[in-house]
Amino acid sequence: PGYRTSLATALGLAGVVLITTMRYGTQYYQVILNEDRLAALPFWEQLLFYGEIPFLPLPAVLAAAAILVARTPRERRWSVALFIVLAVFNVGALSIWGMRSAAVMVFLMPMVLFVYTGRIRWQKMLVPAVAIGALVYVVVTVARLSALGEQLGQGASLSLANAGQLLEAGADQDVLVEKFVSDMSYRTSGLEPVAGIIRGQDSGVLSLMGGRVLLAGFIQALPAVLRPEPDVQDRIKTAPSHYGWFIPGDYVTTILSELVMDAGPWLVVVPAIAAGFLLALFDQTLLTLGQRPLLEPILVVRLAWLVTVLNVGSLSDLTLLFLKATIGYSVFFVLIGALASSVGKFLTVKTTR
C-alpha cells in the first residue's frame, strides 16, 4: 500500500489489536473452545473475533511498508518511529495471547520485506533476524508458560513489578528448552494425520471420499442459516474420527489431509493442482482489487491471507471462510484508506495555497 494507506491502516489495526487483546487475548483459548459462547456473540462481535487472528502481527509490518514508500526524510523518520512503537506493542499484545509464531513474524516479516526490496542485503540481516527471533520466542514463551494472559484476565496488575513476578514463573531454563524441542517436533505434526489417514485407507477402514470432504468444508464455511446442519461431520476436521479411525476430538485441519482423504495418496496430485490453481486465482483477485486506488487497503487483507496460508488450513478455510471472517475488516480498511486519502488531499490543497 501507499504511504498514507500504510500508516492509516497500521494505526487503525493497532487500535483493533488493542481492543481484541483486552477483550479476547486474556481468555482466547477458553473462548475458542466454547462453541456455545461463540454462537452467542453479537453479529458485530463475531465479525471482530473470527477475522482477527491473521491481522494480529500486521501493524508493525504495515509501518515497515510505510518506511519503504516514504518520499521524504520526515516521512521516513515518522515511519521508523511508528515501526518501533508498534513492534514493541505487537510483541506485548501477542505475549498476552501467547502466540509465539505471530510474535516472531512481527520482526521477521519486515526484515524479509527489507531484503526483498533490496534495502538491506540478506547477509547483514541474517544474524539480527536469528537473534531477535530467538529473543521474541523466549519472551512470548515465558509469558505463555507463566499464564500472563490468564492472570491479567483475572485482574492482575499491569505494573512492571507485578509483570516481572508473573513472568518469572515461566522463566525456568529447563522448561524453556523442553518447550523449544517440543515446538520443533510439532512443526512436523502436519504429516502425522496424513500418514494415519493413508494407513486407515490401506487397512480398509477409510474409503476414498471422492470430493465429499472438500465439499463438506465449503458447506461448513457457509453462514449458519444456509447450512443443512450446524456441524458437517464429513469435513476434514472431524471426518477421520466420524468414520471411526481417529479418536473423537482428534481434529485434523491441513489441506494435504483433506486431499488425501478424498483422492488417496496416489492420485492426490490431481486435486492438489486444482487447489493450487484456485488459491493462485484467489490471490490474484485480491492483488488486482488492491491496484484500484479506492480499494488499495485490500492489499492489507491480502497480506493477512498470506499469513493464513502459512498455517496451511483446509481449502475452504483459505477461501470462503477467510472471506466471511474478514469482510468486516475489509470494509474497515477501505474506510480508513478513503479517510487517509481525503485528509492527504486536503493537506495538499492547503499547502499549495
XYZ file of C-alpha atoms in Angstrom:
353
model
C 0.000 0.000 0.000
C 0.968 3.665 -0.350
C 2.460 5.749 2.444
C -0.773 7.242 3.820
C -2.693 3.989 3.471
C 0.070 2.044 5.234
C 0.234 4.479 8.143
C -3.537 4.823 8.484
C -4.209 1.079 8.388
C -1.268 0.404 10.752
C -2.717 2.796 13.341
C -6.296 1.617 12.799
C -5.284 -2.029 13.029
C -3.230 -1.332 16.157
C -6.399 0.049 17.740
C -8.281 -3.113 16.774
C -5.463 -5.289 18.184
C -5.642 -3.351 21.443
C -9.417 -3.852 21.672
C -9.320 -7.556 20.792
C -6.388 -8.190 23.167
C -8.273 -6.598 26.049
C -11.475 -8.432 25.156
C -10.252 -11.849 23.974
C -6.488 -12.119 24.391
C -6.619 -12.888 28.095
C -9.135 -15.694 27.562
C -8.593 -16.722 23.946
C -8.404 -20.490 24.426
C -11.438 -20.513 26.716
C -13.424 -18.581 24.115
C -12.301 -20.510 21.031
C -13.109 -23.874 22.630
C -16.572 -22.810 23.818
C -18.826 -23.079 20.753
C -21.940 -22.016 22.670
C -20.189 -18.849 23.815
C -19.045 -18.098 20.278
C -22.523 -18.626 18.873
C -23.958 -16.221 21.467
C -21.692 -13.347 20.393
C -23.480 -10.404 18.730
C -23.070 -10.188 14.945
C -20.622 -7.257 15.104
C -18.526 -9.101 17.661
C -18.436 -12.244 15.544
C -17.060 -10.135 12.682
C -14.422 -8.791 15.081
C -13.464 -12.131 16.631
C -13.360 -14.560 13.697
C -11.188 -12.440 11.427
C -8.713 -11.077 13.940
C -6.030 -13.787 14.086
C -4.214 -13.239 10.746
C -4.173 -9.467 11.343
C -2.571 -9.593 14.797
C 1.094 -9.340 13.660
C 0.456 -6.829 10.862
C 0.514 -3.305 12.418
C 4.325 -3.285 12.596
C 4.569 -4.831 9.120
C 2.442 -2.016 7.675
C 4.662 0.553 9.412
C 7.657 -1.145 7.761
C 5.884 -0.845 4.398
C 5.469 2.880 5.079
C 9.250 3.155 5.584
C 9.825 1.701 2.119
C 7.425 4.047 0.314
C 8.245 7.209 2.316
C 9.203 10.024 -0.068
C 10.866 12.493 2.305
C 13.264 12.187 5.263
C 10.491 13.432 7.548
C 8.095 10.735 6.385
C 10.817 8.157 6.850
C 11.553 9.303 10.410
C 7.864 9.139 11.325
C 7.603 5.664 9.790
C 10.667 4.366 11.659
C 9.376 5.756 14.960
C 5.949 4.233 14.364
C 7.509 0.883 13.442
C 9.490 0.728 16.692
C 6.450 1.639 18.808
C 4.124 -0.790 17.016
C 6.658 -3.638 17.042
C 7.053 -3.397 20.822
C 3.283 -3.041 21.206
C 2.682 -6.031 18.931
C 5.039 -8.318 20.841
C 3.479 -7.242 24.129
C -0.041 -7.907 22.854
C 0.904 -11.292 21.392
C 2.605 -12.218 24.674
C -0.819 -11.858 26.280
C -2.351 -14.005 23.531
C 0.510 -16.497 23.915
C 1.148 -16.630 20.157
C 4.838 -17.247 19.538
C 4.794 -17.673 15.756
C 2.827 -14.467 15.199
C 5.138 -12.550 17.560
C 8.248 -13.737 15.701
C 6.633 -12.662 12.416
C 6.289 -9.113 13.775
C 10.044 -8.698 13.205
C 10.844 -11.350 10.600
C 8.266 -10.170 8.036
C 9.622 -6.584 7.926
C 13.169 -7.966 7.691
C 12.182 -10.150 4.745
C 10.474 -7.133 3.193
C 13.638 -5.030 3.507
C 15.754 -7.798 1.981
C 13.254 -8.471 -0.816
C 13.164 -4.796 -1.841
C 16.959 -4.553 -1.783
C 17.129 -2.058 1.090
C 19.339 -4.394 3.138
C 21.455 -7.350 1.996
C 20.425 -10.676 3.450
C 23.930 -11.324 4.798
C 23.624 -8.289 7.068
C 20.128 -9.254 8.172
C 20.757 -12.925 8.968
C 22.364 -12.586 12.410
C 19.941 -9.872 13.677
C 16.999 -11.937 12.409
C 18.127 -15.034 14.320
C 18.919 -13.043 17.477
C 15.670 -11.053 17.507
C 13.601 -14.097 16.562
C 15.122 -16.104 19.430
C 14.610 -13.250 21.895
C 10.958 -12.765 20.919
C 10.366 -16.526 21.069
C 11.761 -16.693 24.608
C 9.783 -13.649 25.784
C 6.443 -14.918 24.473
C 7.141 -18.478 25.635
C 7.884 -17.225 29.149
C 4.675 -15.171 29.075
C 2.709 -18.210 27.901
C 4.199 -20.594 30.476
C 3.517 -18.113 33.251
C -0.100 -17.744 32.060
C 0.340 -13.991 31.755
C -2.841 -13.540 29.738
C -4.969 -15.544 32.159
C -3.529 -13.665 35.131
C -4.329 -10.315 33.527
C -7.793 -11.582 32.670
C -8.357 -12.340 36.342
C -7.499 -8.762 37.296
C -3.760 -8.928 37.963
C -1.973 -5.566 37.939
C -0.040 -4.377 34.890
C 2.729 -2.760 36.950
C 6.297 -3.624 35.990
C 6.970 -5.288 39.331
C 3.886 -7.474 39.114
C 4.524 -8.321 35.483
C 8.064 -9.353 36.428
C 6.735 -11.692 39.105
C 4.281 -13.248 36.650
C 6.956 -13.780 34.006
C 9.476 -15.193 36.482
C 7.258 -18.225 36.960
C 7.754 -19.242 33.334
C 11.456 -18.432 33.004
C 12.844 -21.807 34.057
C 15.655 -22.680 31.624
C 14.976 -26.424 31.528
C 11.296 -25.803 30.824
C 12.165 -23.394 28.001
C 14.493 -25.929 26.362
C 11.869 -28.646 26.668
C 9.279 -26.355 25.120
C 11.614 -25.468 22.247
C 12.243 -29.144 21.450
C 8.502 -29.794 21.628
C 7.811 -26.924 19.235
C 10.365 -28.196 16.751
C 8.726 -31.633 16.680
C 5.294 -30.010 16.486
C 6.259 -28.357 13.185
C 6.250 -31.786 11.530
C 2.929 -32.836 13.059
C 1.047 -31.872 9.897
C 2.361 -35.053 8.278
C 1.175 -37.343 11.081
C -2.568 -37.202 10.291
C -1.780 -37.765 6.606
C 0.158 -40.916 7.484
C -2.697 -42.017 9.752
C -5.301 -41.468 7.034
C -3.252 -43.420 4.476
C -2.884 -46.297 6.931
C -6.653 -46.245 7.514
C -7.238 -46.381 3.755
C -4.780 -49.254 3.339
C -6.467 -51.223 6.124
C -9.916 -50.697 4.601
C -11.389 -48.722 7.495
C -11.426 -45.479 5.490
C -12.598 -45.348 1.897
C -11.811 -42.682 -0.659
C -14.324 -39.864 -0.231
C -14.195 -38.662 -3.821
C -14.510 -34.951 -3.046
C -17.060 -35.184 -0.242
C -14.571 -33.975 2.388
C -13.663 -30.937 0.274
C -17.327 -30.143 -0.397
C -18.243 -30.553 3.269
C -15.596 -27.977 4.188
C -17.224 -25.396 1.924
C -20.693 -26.247 3.263
C -19.406 -25.776 6.829
C -17.973 -22.387 5.821
C -21.401 -21.117 4.726
C -23.407 -18.885 7.089
C -25.293 -20.965 9.667
C -28.692 -20.213 8.102
C -27.552 -21.769 4.805
C -26.062 -24.969 6.242
C -28.194 -28.125 6.293
C -26.862 -28.902 9.782
C -24.813 -26.917 12.313
C -21.840 -29.292 12.270
C -20.984 -31.041 8.973
C -19.169 -34.198 10.039
C -17.669 -35.028 6.637
C -15.294 -32.049 6.705
C -11.627 -32.824 7.320
C -11.663 -31.556 10.908
C -13.959 -34.358 12.048
C -14.203 -36.886 9.174
C -11.406 -39.275 10.296
C -12.921 -39.591 13.783
C -16.502 -39.587 12.449
C -15.702 -42.696 10.372
C -14.095 -44.481 13.315
C -10.389 -44.221 12.559
C -9.212 -41.345 14.770
C -10.455 -40.900 18.321
C -13.198 -38.282 18.904
C -11.720 -34.826 19.406
C -8.546 -35.665 17.441
C -9.030 -32.868 14.924
C -7.311 -32.601 11.533
C -7.091 -29.302 9.662
C -4.437 -29.469 6.933
C -5.199 -29.241 3.240
C -2.945 -32.229 2.473
C -5.001 -34.430 4.813
C -8.150 -33.165 3.107
C -6.934 -34.015 -0.386
C -5.521 -37.406 0.620
C -8.791 -38.404 2.271
C -10.675 -37.501 -0.900
C -8.302 -38.891 -3.551
C -5.819 -41.173 -1.778
C -2.021 -40.921 -1.793
C -1.509 -41.875 -5.445
C -3.987 -39.520 -7.093
C -3.586 -36.622 -4.650
C -1.585 -34.657 -7.213
C -4.716 -34.144 -9.351
C -6.828 -32.262 -6.773
C -3.632 -30.626 -5.484
C -3.080 -28.951 -8.876
C -6.717 -27.789 -8.930
C -6.432 -26.475 -5.361
C -3.217 -24.652 -6.225
C -4.913 -23.036 -9.223
C -7.838 -21.920 -7.038
C -5.519 -20.403 -4.422
C -3.489 -18.639 -7.121
C -6.714 -17.222 -8.592
C -7.845 -16.095 -5.141
C -4.510 -14.360 -4.541
C -4.560 -12.697 -7.967
C -8.090 -11.421 -7.353
C -7.071 -9.741 -4.091
C -3.964 -8.314 -5.754
C -5.964 -6.953 -8.712
C -8.552 -5.341 -6.458
C -5.757 -3.753 -4.424
C -4.409 -1.988 -7.519
C -7.506 0.198 -7.679
C -6.957 3.471 -5.787
C -10.128 3.242 -3.703
C -9.518 -0.413 -2.874
C -5.801 -0.177 -2.082
C -6.411 -1.285 1.558
C -7.434 -4.688 0.168
C -3.686 -5.294 -0.090
C -3.684 -5.427 3.717
C -6.316 -8.166 3.549
C -4.147 -9.986 1.016
C -1.217 -9.797 3.421
C -3.403 -11.321 6.138
C -4.411 -14.049 3.694
C -0.764 -14.895 3.006
C -0.264 -15.204 6.770
C -3.264 -17.560 6.849
C -1.737 -19.680 4.075
C 1.322 -20.222 6.293
C -0.963 -22.029 8.743
C -1.974 -24.477 5.981
C -5.652 -24.814 6.795
C -8.238 -26.582 4.657
C -9.101 -25.243 1.203
C -12.385 -23.794 2.448
C -10.546 -22.123 5.360
C -8.246 -20.382 2.887
C -11.035 -19.159 0.603
C -14.697 -18.955 1.595
C -14.192 -18.959 5.367
C -11.447 -16.333 5.090
C -13.741 -14.055 3.079
C -16.555 -14.498 5.581
C -14.293 -13.874 8.565
C -12.556 -10.786 7.179
C -15.373 -8.955 5.412
C -15.779 -6.584 8.361
C -12.050 -5.841 8.384
C -12.079 -5.277 4.621
C -14.785 -2.624 4.928
C -12.955 -1.063 7.887
C -9.680 -0.802 5.971
C -11.342 0.631 2.865
C -12.986 3.319 5.011
C -9.659 4.112 6.715
C -7.946 4.310 3.326
C -10.615 6.658 1.984
C -10.294 8.858 5.063
C -6.493 8.949 4.772
C -6.753 9.834 1.088
C -9.225 12.654 1.800
C -7.058 14.084 4.570
C -3.997 13.889 2.332
C -5.732 15.752 -0.494
C -6.968 18.410 1.935
C -3.477 18.954 3.341
C -2.016 19.107 -0.172
C -4.517 21.759 -1.256
C -3.961 23.734 1.943
C -0.173 23.641 1.471
C -0.310 24.842 -2.145
C -2.455 27.859 -1.307
